[in-house]
Short mmCIF file of C-alpha atoms in Angstrom, two decimals:
data_model
loop_
_atom_site.label_atom_id
_atom_site.label_comp_id
_atom_site.label_asym_id
_atom_site.label_seq_id
_atom_site.Cartn_x
_atom_site.Cartn_y
_atom_site.Cartn_z
CA UNK A 403 -0.84 18.06 -23.76
CA UNK A 404 0.82 17.61 -20.13
CA UNK A 405 -0.50 14.52 -18.26
CA UNK A 406 -2.32 14.51 -15.11
CA UNK A 407 0.27 14.90 -12.34
CA UNK A 408 -0.28 13.41 -8.87
CA UNK A 409 -0.14 16.31 -6.17
CA UNK A 410 1.85 14.03 -3.68
CA UNK A 411 5.38 15.45 -4.00
CA UNK A 412 7.95 15.89 -1.03
CA UNK A 413 6.35 18.66 1.24
CA UNK A 414 8.07 21.69 2.21
CA UNK A 415 9.02 22.45 5.94
CA UNK A 416 5.50 23.53 6.46
CA UNK A 417 2.53 22.11 8.15
CA UNK A 418 1.97 19.31 5.78
CA UNK A 419 2.45 16.01 7.31
CA UNK A 420 5.83 14.27 6.91
CA UNK A 421 4.45 11.26 5.56
CA UNK A 422 3.38 12.79 2.36
CA UNK A 423 0.03 14.91 1.57
CA UNK A 424 -1.65 16.34 -1.59
CA UNK A 425 -0.34 19.60 -3.05
CA UNK A 426 -3.08 20.62 -3.57
CA UNK A 427 -18.81 31.16 0.77
CA UNK A 428 -20.00 33.97 1.66
CA UNK A 429 -20.95 35.34 -1.58
CA UNK A 430 -20.76 39.10 -2.44
CA UNK A 431 -24.33 39.82 -4.22
CA UNK A 432 -24.98 36.07 -5.43
CA UNK A 433 -22.62 33.33 -6.68
CA UNK A 434 -20.76 35.67 -8.79
CA UNK A 435 -21.09 39.12 -6.91
CA UNK A 436 -19.93 42.17 -8.65
CA UNK A 437 -17.17 41.23 -10.32
CA UNK A 438 -17.89 38.80 -13.01
CA UNK A 439 -15.36 35.82 -13.35
CA UNK A 440 -14.06 36.27 -17.15
CA UNK A 441 -13.54 39.70 -17.10
CA UNK A 442 -10.71 41.95 -15.97
CA UNK A 443 -7.46 40.22 -14.48
CA UNK A 444 -8.85 36.79 -14.32
CA UNK A 445 -9.75 36.80 -18.04
CA UNK A 446 -6.08 38.23 -18.89
CA UNK A 447 -4.68 35.29 -16.66
CA UNK A 448 -6.55 32.65 -18.13
CA UNK A 449 -6.18 31.18 -21.75
CA UNK A 450 -8.47 32.33 -24.00
CA UNK A 451 -9.95 28.60 -24.52
CA UNK A 452 -11.60 29.12 -20.60
CA UNK A 453 -12.49 32.78 -21.19
CA UNK A 454 -16.34 31.72 -20.56
CA UNK A 455 -17.48 30.48 -17.24
CA UNK A 456 -16.38 31.07 -13.81
CA UNK A 457 -13.46 30.14 -11.70
CA UNK A 458 -12.13 29.01 -8.32
CA UNK A 459 -9.59 26.82 -6.70
CA UNK A 460 -8.44 24.42 -4.36
CA UNK A 461 -5.66 24.77 -1.80
CA UNK A 462 -3.94 22.91 1.21
CA UNK A 463 -1.00 23.28 3.54
CA UNK A 464 1.17 23.89 0.61
CA UNK A 465 -0.15 27.48 0.04
CA UNK A 466 -0.17 28.43 3.93
CA UNK A 467 -1.77 31.75 4.49
CA UNK A 468 -3.48 32.75 1.30
CA UNK A 469 -4.25 36.27 0.39
CA UNK A 470 -8.25 35.61 -0.37
CA UNK A 471 -8.80 39.14 -0.92
CA UNK A 472 -6.35 38.98 -3.85
CA UNK A 473 -7.84 35.83 -5.08
CA UNK A 474 -11.12 37.14 -5.33
CA UNK A 475 -9.95 40.25 -7.21
CA UNK A 476 -8.49 37.88 -9.60
CA UNK A 477 -11.90 36.36 -10.42
CA UNK A 478 -12.09 33.36 -7.96
CA UNK A 479 -15.37 32.65 -6.65
CA UNK A 480 -15.05 29.29 -4.73
CA UNK A 481 -12.52 27.33 -2.95
CA UNK A 482 -12.12 23.80 -1.70
CA UNK A 483 -9.58 23.91 1.31
CA UNK A 484 -7.91 20.38 2.39
CA UNK A 485 -9.30 19.34 5.82
CA UNK A 486 -8.28 15.72 6.45
CA UNK A 487 -6.59 12.93 5.21
CA UNK A 488 -6.89 9.19 5.97
CA UNK A 489 -8.32 8.62 9.80
CA UNK A 490 -5.87 10.93 11.70
CA UNK A 491 -4.39 13.90 9.89
CA UNK A 492 -6.08 17.54 9.94
CA UNK A 493 -4.68 20.13 7.86
CA UNK A 494 -3.41 22.89 10.22
CA UNK A 495 -4.05 25.68 7.53
CA UNK A 496 -7.83 24.50 7.34
CA UNK A 497 -9.37 26.87 9.60
CA UNK A 498 -7.10 30.01 8.34
CA UNK A 499 -8.14 29.07 4.59
CA UNK A 500 -11.77 28.15 5.11
CA UNK A 501 -12.93 31.23 7.03
CA UNK A 502 -10.66 33.43 5.06
CA UNK A 503 -12.06 32.34 1.64
CA UNK A 504 -15.73 33.01 3.05
CA UNK A 505 -14.65 36.35 4.63
CA UNK A 506 -13.49 37.26 0.84
CA UNK A 507 -16.88 36.31 -0.85
CA UNK A 508 -16.06 32.94 -1.93
CA UNK A 509 -18.05 29.88 -1.37
CA UNK A 510 -16.17 27.23 0.49
CA UNK A 511 -15.98 23.67 1.47
CA UNK A 512 -13.61 21.02 2.75
CA UNK A 513 -12.00 18.05 1.17
CA UNK A 514 -10.60 14.74 2.21
CA UNK A 515 -7.80 12.90 0.92
CA UNK A 516 -8.85 9.13 0.78
CA UNK A 517 -6.48 6.74 2.15
CA UNK A 518 -7.84 3.24 1.57
CA UNK A 519 -5.10 1.41 3.24
CA UNK A 520 -5.76 3.34 6.46
CA UNK A 521 -9.18 2.70 7.99
CA UNK A 522 -12.69 2.05 6.61
CA UNK A 523 -14.58 4.38 4.59
CA UNK A 524 -17.01 5.02 7.26
CA UNK A 525 -14.45 5.86 9.65
CA UNK A 526 -12.95 8.24 7.29
CA UNK A 527 -16.27 9.98 6.79
CA UNK A 528 -16.83 10.51 10.22
CA UNK A 529 -13.34 11.93 10.75
CA UNK A 530 -13.82 14.41 7.71
CA UNK A 531 -17.15 15.52 9.19
CA UNK A 532 -15.73 16.15 12.45
CA UNK A 533 -12.96 18.33 10.84
CA UNK A 534 -14.73 20.56 8.34
CA UNK A 535 -16.04 18.23 5.72
CA UNK A 536 -19.87 19.00 6.50
CA UNK A 537 -22.35 20.75 4.18
CA UNK A 538 -25.61 22.69 4.81
CA UNK A 539 -27.93 24.17 1.93
CA UNK A 540 -26.82 27.60 3.24
CA UNK A 541 -25.76 28.90 -0.32
CA UNK A 542 -22.16 29.33 0.94
CA UNK A 543 -20.89 25.82 1.42
CA UNK A 544 -19.64 23.70 -1.00
CA UNK A 545 -20.62 19.99 -0.69
CA UNK A 546 -17.64 17.64 0.55
CA UNK A 547 -14.97 16.61 -1.87
CA UNK A 548 -13.18 13.38 -1.68
CA UNK A 549 -9.67 13.08 -3.41
CA UNK A 550 -8.81 9.68 -5.05
CA UNK A 551 -5.44 9.34 -6.55
CA UNK A 552 -1.90 7.74 -6.15
CA UNK A 553 0.26 8.05 -2.87
CA UNK A 554 3.98 7.96 -3.60
CA UNK A 555 5.08 5.42 -0.84
CA UNK A 556 2.40 2.93 -1.53
CA UNK A 557 1.12 0.92 -4.44
CA UNK A 558 -1.10 2.66 -6.87
CA UNK A 559 -3.85 0.70 -5.90
CA UNK A 560 -3.36 0.72 -1.92
CA UNK A 561 -3.37 -3.12 -1.99
CA UNK A 562 -6.99 -3.37 -2.90
CA UNK A 563 -8.51 -5.02 -6.09
CA UNK A 564 -10.79 -3.19 -8.52
CA UNK A 565 -13.98 -4.66 -6.67
CA UNK A 566 -12.42 -4.00 -3.41
CA UNK A 567 -11.53 -0.29 -4.40
CA UNK A 568 -15.06 0.13 -5.81
CA UNK A 569 -16.85 -1.06 -2.60
CA UNK A 570 -14.35 1.44 -0.52
CA UNK A 571 -15.41 4.32 -2.66
CA UNK A 572 -19.11 3.42 -2.57
CA UNK A 573 -18.87 3.06 1.21
CA UNK A 574 -17.28 6.54 1.65
CA UNK A 575 -20.12 8.14 -0.55
CA UNK A 576 -23.09 6.06 1.01
CA UNK A 577 -21.82 7.09 4.50
CA UNK A 578 -21.39 10.62 3.43
CA UNK A 579 -24.92 10.74 2.04
CA UNK A 580 -26.36 9.18 5.08
CA UNK A 581 -24.83 11.68 7.33
CA UNK A 582 -25.48 15.09 5.40
CA UNK A 583 -28.02 14.32 2.73
CA UNK A 584 -26.21 14.39 -0.33
CA UNK A 585 -23.28 12.55 -1.98
CA UNK A 586 -19.71 14.02 -2.11
CA UNK A 587 -18.00 15.37 -5.15
CA UNK A 588 -15.21 12.97 -6.62
CA UNK A 589 -12.02 14.28 -7.37
CA UNK A 590 -9.63 12.05 -9.53
CA UNK A 591 -7.65 11.78 -12.78
CA UNK A 592 -8.35 9.56 -15.89
CA UNK A 593 -5.23 7.26 -15.44
CA UNK A 594 -5.36 6.53 -11.89
CA UNK A 595 -9.28 5.94 -11.78
CA UNK A 596 -9.39 3.70 -14.97
CA UNK A 597 -6.28 1.70 -13.92
CA UNK A 598 -7.25 1.27 -10.21
CA UNK A 599 -11.23 1.57 -10.14
CA UNK A 600 -12.07 0.89 -13.95
CA UNK A 601 -15.01 1.24 -15.97
CA UNK A 602 -17.47 1.86 -12.86
CA UNK A 603 -18.90 5.33 -11.43
CA UNK A 604 -20.50 5.70 -8.21
CA UNK A 605 -24.19 6.63 -8.62
CA UNK A 606 -25.03 10.25 -8.69
CA UNK A 607 -21.52 11.53 -7.83
CA UNK A 608 -20.23 15.11 -9.14
CA UNK A 609 -17.01 14.75 -11.11
CA UNK A 610 -14.01 17.06 -10.03
CA UNK A 611 -11.63 16.04 -12.97
CA UNK A 612 -8.00 16.77 -12.75
CA UNK A 613 -6.58 17.36 -16.59
CA UNK A 614 -3.99 20.05 -17.05
CA UNK A 615 -4.54 21.31 -20.50
CA UNK A 616 -5.62 24.40 -22.45
CA UNK A 617 -9.08 22.84 -23.56
CA UNK A 618 -11.66 21.13 -21.87
CA UNK A 619 -11.13 17.37 -21.32
CA UNK A 620 -12.87 15.05 -23.70
CA UNK A 621 -11.71 11.71 -21.95
CA UNK A 622 -13.16 11.26 -18.59
CA UNK A 623 -12.67 8.52 -15.95
CA UNK A 624 -14.81 5.48 -15.48
CA UNK A 625 -18.40 5.98 -16.68
CA UNK A 626 -18.67 9.58 -16.42
CA UNK A 627 -19.48 11.53 -19.68
CA UNK A 628 -19.32 15.08 -18.08
CA UNK A 629 -17.77 17.25 -15.45
CA UNK A 630 -18.85 19.62 -13.01
CA UNK A 631 -15.43 20.70 -11.87
CA UNK A 632 -12.32 20.90 -14.06
CA UNK A 633 -8.98 21.39 -12.24
CA UNK A 634 -6.92 22.84 -15.22
CA UNK A 635 -3.71 24.27 -13.81
CA UNK A 636 -1.44 23.96 -10.95
CA UNK A 637 0.42 27.05 -11.91
CA UNK A 638 -2.10 29.85 -11.77
CA UNK A 639 -3.78 32.31 -12.10
CA UNK A 640 -4.82 31.34 -8.57
CA UNK A 641 -3.16 30.11 -5.54
CA UNK A 642 -3.02 26.24 -5.13
CA UNK A 643 -4.71 24.66 -8.25
CA UNK A 644 -7.05 26.64 -10.60
CA UNK A 645 -10.48 25.30 -11.25
CA UNK A 646 -13.38 25.84 -13.74
CA UNK A 647 -17.19 25.30 -12.84
CA UNK A 648 -18.87 23.73 -16.06
CA UNK A 649 -21.69 25.88 -16.34
CA UNK A 650 -23.90 28.85 -15.30
CA UNK A 651 -24.22 30.78 -12.13
CA UNK A 652 -27.67 29.51 -11.74
CA UNK A 653 -26.41 26.03 -12.00
CA UNK A 654 -23.56 26.66 -9.52
CA UNK A 655 -26.48 27.74 -7.12
CA UNK A 656 -28.25 24.63 -7.56
CA UNK A 657 -24.83 22.60 -6.85
CA UNK A 658 -24.22 24.29 -3.49
CA UNK A 659 -27.86 24.59 -2.19
CA UNK A 660 -30.04 21.65 -3.64
CA UNK A 661 -29.35 18.48 -1.61
CA UNK A 662 -31.24 16.74 -4.65
CA UNK A 663 -28.75 18.16 -7.14
CA UNK A 664 -28.26 15.43 -9.97
CA UNK A 665 -24.61 15.09 -11.43
CA UNK A 666 -24.73 15.75 -14.92
CA UNK A 667 -21.92 13.25 -15.71
CA UNK A 668 -23.42 9.76 -15.12
#
């Protein structure tokens, strides 16, 4: 199986910051709408192993102006859009991508690339919330997601020990909870988390796991025993990275609307 691949590669001559960044809804008639995911073009594009369930994607400046109507026609029903990184960078493609996804009938939400080397967690939460990372129980907004992975020009652990990293992550999660009333989704890969954070998982944090493979991952980071979102491909069927939701339509509705949603994997 291919290993998890960090999405920090040399950026194209595009809006992403030169220092390096991650590569990385309005709902028609409810969460799934008229087109059921797992049928039609989406089912043909996705491996048979994921035929059940429904799908979405995450995008950043690497994808530029996305054809969201085309993504919806392929079966995408939600999108995480890169909003911020660290405490100063806001993706210049965020507005177009976020609004475009919603206009095409997708649930949408922002994500933040965490930089523990660049300011405290509370400061980065504030920056994220001021630039697209908020959440409301309106049925179309995904809870904010925070991306934890390596950065190519820095030590894998950003210069922090395991306990320091845990405190930083917990600080971000707690500050987000205090501001919006629920904890953020945590995106990560098994190798980075287990090496840098270790055998620990922040309380009630939904897991967005990166694992490029043909079947759902059985090994998860930290103390999670289940995932909410699985990033299974960076090469289609959708623009950016393709993502699968773990369960049913009603469970997805709970996830995006209920501030007391309990992460199933802790």
